mmCIF file of C-alpha atoms in Angstrom:
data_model
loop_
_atom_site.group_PDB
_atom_site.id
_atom_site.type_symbol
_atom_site.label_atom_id
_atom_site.label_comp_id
_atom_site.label_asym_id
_atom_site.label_seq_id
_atom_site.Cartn_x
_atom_site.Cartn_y
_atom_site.Cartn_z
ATOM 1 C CA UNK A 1 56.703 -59.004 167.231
ATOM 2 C CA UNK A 2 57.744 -56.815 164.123
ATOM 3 C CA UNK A 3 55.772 -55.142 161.769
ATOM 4 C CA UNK A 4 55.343 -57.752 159.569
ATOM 5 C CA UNK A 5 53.179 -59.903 162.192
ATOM 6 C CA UNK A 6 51.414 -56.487 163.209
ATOM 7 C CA UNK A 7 50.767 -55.953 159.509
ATOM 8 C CA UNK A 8 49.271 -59.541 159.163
ATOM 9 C CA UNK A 9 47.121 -59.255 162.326
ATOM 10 C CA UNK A 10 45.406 -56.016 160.994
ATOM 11 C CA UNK A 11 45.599 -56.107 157.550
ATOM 12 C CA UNK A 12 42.169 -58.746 157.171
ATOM 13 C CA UNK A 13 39.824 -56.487 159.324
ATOM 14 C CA UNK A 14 39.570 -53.463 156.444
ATOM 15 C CA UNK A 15 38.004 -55.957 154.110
ATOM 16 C CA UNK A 16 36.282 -58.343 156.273
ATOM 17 C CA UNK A 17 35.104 -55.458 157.993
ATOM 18 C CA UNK A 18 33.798 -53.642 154.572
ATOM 19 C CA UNK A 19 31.967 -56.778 153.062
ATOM 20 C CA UNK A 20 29.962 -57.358 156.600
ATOM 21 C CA UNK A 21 29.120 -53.848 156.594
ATOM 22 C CA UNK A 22 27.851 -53.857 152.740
ATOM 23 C CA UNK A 23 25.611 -56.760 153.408
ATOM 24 C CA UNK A 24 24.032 -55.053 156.950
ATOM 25 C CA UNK A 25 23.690 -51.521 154.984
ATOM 26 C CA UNK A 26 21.810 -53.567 152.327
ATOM 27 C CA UNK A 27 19.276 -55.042 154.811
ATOM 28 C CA UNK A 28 19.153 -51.463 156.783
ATOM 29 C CA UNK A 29 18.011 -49.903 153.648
ATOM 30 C CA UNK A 30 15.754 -52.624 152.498
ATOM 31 C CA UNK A 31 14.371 -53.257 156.208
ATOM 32 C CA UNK A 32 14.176 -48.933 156.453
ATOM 33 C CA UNK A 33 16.189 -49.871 159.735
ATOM 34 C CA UNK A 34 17.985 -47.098 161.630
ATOM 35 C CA UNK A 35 19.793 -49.299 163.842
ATOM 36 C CA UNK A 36 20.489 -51.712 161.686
ATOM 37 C CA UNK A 37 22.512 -49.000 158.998
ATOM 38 C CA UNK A 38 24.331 -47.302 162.081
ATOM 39 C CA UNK A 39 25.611 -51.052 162.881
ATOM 40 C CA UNK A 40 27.012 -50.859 159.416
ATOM 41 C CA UNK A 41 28.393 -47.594 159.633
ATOM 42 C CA UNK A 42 30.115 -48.448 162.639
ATOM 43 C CA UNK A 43 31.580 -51.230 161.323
ATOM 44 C CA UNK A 44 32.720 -49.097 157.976
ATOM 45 C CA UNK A 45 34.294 -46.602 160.748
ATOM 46 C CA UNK A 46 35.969 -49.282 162.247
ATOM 47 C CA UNK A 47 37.769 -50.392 158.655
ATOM 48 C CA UNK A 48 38.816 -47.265 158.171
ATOM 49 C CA UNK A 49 40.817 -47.190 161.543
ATOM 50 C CA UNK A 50 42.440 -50.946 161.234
ATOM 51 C CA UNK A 51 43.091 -49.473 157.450
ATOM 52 C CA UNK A 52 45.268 -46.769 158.734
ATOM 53 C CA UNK A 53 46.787 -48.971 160.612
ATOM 54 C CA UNK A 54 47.237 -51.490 158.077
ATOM 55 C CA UNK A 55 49.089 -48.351 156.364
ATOM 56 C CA UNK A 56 51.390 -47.525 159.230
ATOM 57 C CA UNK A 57 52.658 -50.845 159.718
ATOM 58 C CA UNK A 58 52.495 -51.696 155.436
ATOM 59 C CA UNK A 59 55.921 -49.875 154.944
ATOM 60 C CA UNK A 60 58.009 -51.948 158.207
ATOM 61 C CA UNK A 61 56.501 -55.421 156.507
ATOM 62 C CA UNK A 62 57.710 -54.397 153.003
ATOM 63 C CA UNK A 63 61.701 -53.527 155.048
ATOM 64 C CA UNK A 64 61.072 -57.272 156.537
ATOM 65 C CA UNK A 65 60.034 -59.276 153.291
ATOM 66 C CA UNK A 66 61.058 -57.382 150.371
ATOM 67 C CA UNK A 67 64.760 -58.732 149.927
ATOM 68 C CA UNK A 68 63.217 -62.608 150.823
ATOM 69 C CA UNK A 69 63.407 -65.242 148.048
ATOM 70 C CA UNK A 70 60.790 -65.615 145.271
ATOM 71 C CA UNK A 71 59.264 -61.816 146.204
ATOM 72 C CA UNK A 72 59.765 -59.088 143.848
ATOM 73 C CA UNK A 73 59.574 -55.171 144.493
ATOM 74 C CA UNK A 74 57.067 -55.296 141.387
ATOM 75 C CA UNK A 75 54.452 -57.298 143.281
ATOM 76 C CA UNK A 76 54.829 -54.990 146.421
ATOM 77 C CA UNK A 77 54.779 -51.997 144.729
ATOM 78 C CA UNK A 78 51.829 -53.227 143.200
ATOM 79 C CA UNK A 79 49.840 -54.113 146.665
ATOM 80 C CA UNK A 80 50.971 -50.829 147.639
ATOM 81 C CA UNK A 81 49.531 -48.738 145.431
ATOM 82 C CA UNK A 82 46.004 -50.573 145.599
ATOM 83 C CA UNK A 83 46.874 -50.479 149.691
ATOM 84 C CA UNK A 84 47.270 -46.573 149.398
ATOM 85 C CA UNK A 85 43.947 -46.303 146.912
ATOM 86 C CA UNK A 86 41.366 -48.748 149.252
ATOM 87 C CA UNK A 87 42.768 -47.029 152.342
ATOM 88 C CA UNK A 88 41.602 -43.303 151.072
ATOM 89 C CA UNK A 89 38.556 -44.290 149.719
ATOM 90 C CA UNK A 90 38.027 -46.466 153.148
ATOM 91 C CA UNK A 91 38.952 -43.129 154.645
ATOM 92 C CA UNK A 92 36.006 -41.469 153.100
ATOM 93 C CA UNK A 93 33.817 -43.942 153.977
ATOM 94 C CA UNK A 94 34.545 -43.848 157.518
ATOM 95 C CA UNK A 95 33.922 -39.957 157.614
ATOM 96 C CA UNK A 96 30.383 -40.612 155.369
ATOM 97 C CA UNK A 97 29.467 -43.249 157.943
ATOM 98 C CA UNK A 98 29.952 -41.015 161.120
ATOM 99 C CA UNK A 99 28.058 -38.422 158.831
ATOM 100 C CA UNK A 100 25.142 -40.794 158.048
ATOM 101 C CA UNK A 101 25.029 -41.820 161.932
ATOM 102 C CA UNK A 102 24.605 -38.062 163.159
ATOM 103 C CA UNK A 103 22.216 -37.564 160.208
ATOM 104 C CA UNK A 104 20.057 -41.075 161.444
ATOM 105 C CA UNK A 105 19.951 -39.472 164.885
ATOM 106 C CA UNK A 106 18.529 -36.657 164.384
ATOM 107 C CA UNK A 107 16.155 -38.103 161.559
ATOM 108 C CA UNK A 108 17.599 -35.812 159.109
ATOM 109 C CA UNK A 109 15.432 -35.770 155.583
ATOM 110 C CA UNK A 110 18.919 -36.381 154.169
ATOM 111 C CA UNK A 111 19.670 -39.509 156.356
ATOM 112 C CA UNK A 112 18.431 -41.909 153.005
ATOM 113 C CA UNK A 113 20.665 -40.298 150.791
ATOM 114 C CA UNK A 114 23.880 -40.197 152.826
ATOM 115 C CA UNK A 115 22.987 -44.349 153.468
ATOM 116 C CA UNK A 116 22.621 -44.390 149.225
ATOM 117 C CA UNK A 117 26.229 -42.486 148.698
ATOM 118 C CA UNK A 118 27.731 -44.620 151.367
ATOM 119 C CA UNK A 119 26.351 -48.281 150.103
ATOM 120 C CA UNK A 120 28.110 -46.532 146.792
ATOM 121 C CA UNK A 121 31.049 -45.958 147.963
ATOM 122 C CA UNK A 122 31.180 -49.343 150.067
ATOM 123 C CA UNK A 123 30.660 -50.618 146.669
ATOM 124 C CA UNK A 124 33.338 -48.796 145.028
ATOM 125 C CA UNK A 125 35.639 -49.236 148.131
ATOM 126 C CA UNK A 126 34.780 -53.201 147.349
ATOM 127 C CA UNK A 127 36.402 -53.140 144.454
ATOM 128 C CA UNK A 128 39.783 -51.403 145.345
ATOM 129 C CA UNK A 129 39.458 -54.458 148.304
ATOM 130 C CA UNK A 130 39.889 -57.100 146.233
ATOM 131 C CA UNK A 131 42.738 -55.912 144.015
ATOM 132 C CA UNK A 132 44.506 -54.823 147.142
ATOM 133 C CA UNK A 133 43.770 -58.211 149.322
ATOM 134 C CA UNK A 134 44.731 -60.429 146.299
ATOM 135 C CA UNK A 135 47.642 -58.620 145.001
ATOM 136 C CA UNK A 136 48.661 -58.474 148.973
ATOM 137 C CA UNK A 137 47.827 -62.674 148.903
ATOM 138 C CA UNK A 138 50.428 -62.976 146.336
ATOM 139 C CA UNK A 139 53.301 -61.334 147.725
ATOM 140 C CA UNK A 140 53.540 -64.570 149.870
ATOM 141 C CA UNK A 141 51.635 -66.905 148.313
ATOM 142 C CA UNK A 142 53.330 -67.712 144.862
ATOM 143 C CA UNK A 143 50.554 -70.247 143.716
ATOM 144 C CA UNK A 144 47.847 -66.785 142.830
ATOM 145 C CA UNK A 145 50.477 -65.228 140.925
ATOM 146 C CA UNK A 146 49.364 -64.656 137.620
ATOM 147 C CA UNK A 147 53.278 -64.559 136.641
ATOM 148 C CA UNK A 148 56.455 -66.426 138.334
ATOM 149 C CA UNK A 149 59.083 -64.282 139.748
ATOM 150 C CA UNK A 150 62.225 -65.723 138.501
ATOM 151 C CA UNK A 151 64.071 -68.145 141.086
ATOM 152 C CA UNK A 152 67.764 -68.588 141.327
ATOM 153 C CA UNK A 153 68.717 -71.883 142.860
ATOM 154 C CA UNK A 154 70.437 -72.183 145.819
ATOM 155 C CA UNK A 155 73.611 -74.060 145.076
ATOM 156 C CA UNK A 156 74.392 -76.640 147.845
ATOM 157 C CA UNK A 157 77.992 -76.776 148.814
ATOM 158 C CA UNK A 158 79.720 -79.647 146.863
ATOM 159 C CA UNK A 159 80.155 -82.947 148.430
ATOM 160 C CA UNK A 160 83.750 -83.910 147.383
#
């Protein structure tokens, strides 16, 4: 197993694991549900772990696929520096979460407020998820790309 497999396996969680937790913060605030919002933070905590390492093993799968056919150091740069911007910002959110879940234990006045700035900054965090799943989708999958890296050919041997 090399990092490029390890980067695959852990790679989905951060967003799959934000979007889940958006739509459970949602109901926790609309239901005024403790439990429910500490699910959600949980989860949020648990993005921001499988983002960092996402990030350690980011930098072994570019080494593996960066010199393959039809992938260009543009379009992994690119992933990259979304990668690096969701990551922090997941980062943040993981620390607000464990913050919001200390605050919901001990019923905090503050509790509501901390759940507001971290729906927020799931929000914002959504944002950088997208840019950095799909430009991530298209350093393998060629049919996303907005633009064609340039293929040479492969010349067969000749049959004389």
């Amino acid at each position: 197993m090399n990092d490029a497999h390890l980067h695959l396996m852990v790679n989905h969680f951060p967003i799959v694991g934000l979007i889940f937790g958006f739509g459970i913060l949602i109901s926790g605030l609309y239901f005024r549900n403790n439990g429910i919002k500490n699910t959600a933070y949980s989860l949020f905590v648990v993005a921001a772990i499988t983002a960092f390492l996402s990030m350690a093993t980011g930098e072994g799968a570019e080494e593996i696929v960066e010199d393959m056919p039809n992938i260009g150091h543009h379009i992994i740069h690119e992933h990259e520096e979304y990668a690096e911007k969701f990551a922090l910002i997941l980062y943040a959110l993981g620390l607000l979460s464990i913050y919001g879940f200390y605050l919901n234990v001990k019923t905090h006045t503050r509790a509501r407020l901390i759940s507001i700035l971290v729906l927020v900054t799931a929000g914002i965090a959504l944002v950088f998820a997208l840019k950095t799943g799909e430009s991530g989708g298209e350093v393998r999958h060629t049919e996303i790309r907005d633009v064609q890296v340039e293929t040479i050919p492969v010349e067969s041997p000749d049959e004389d």
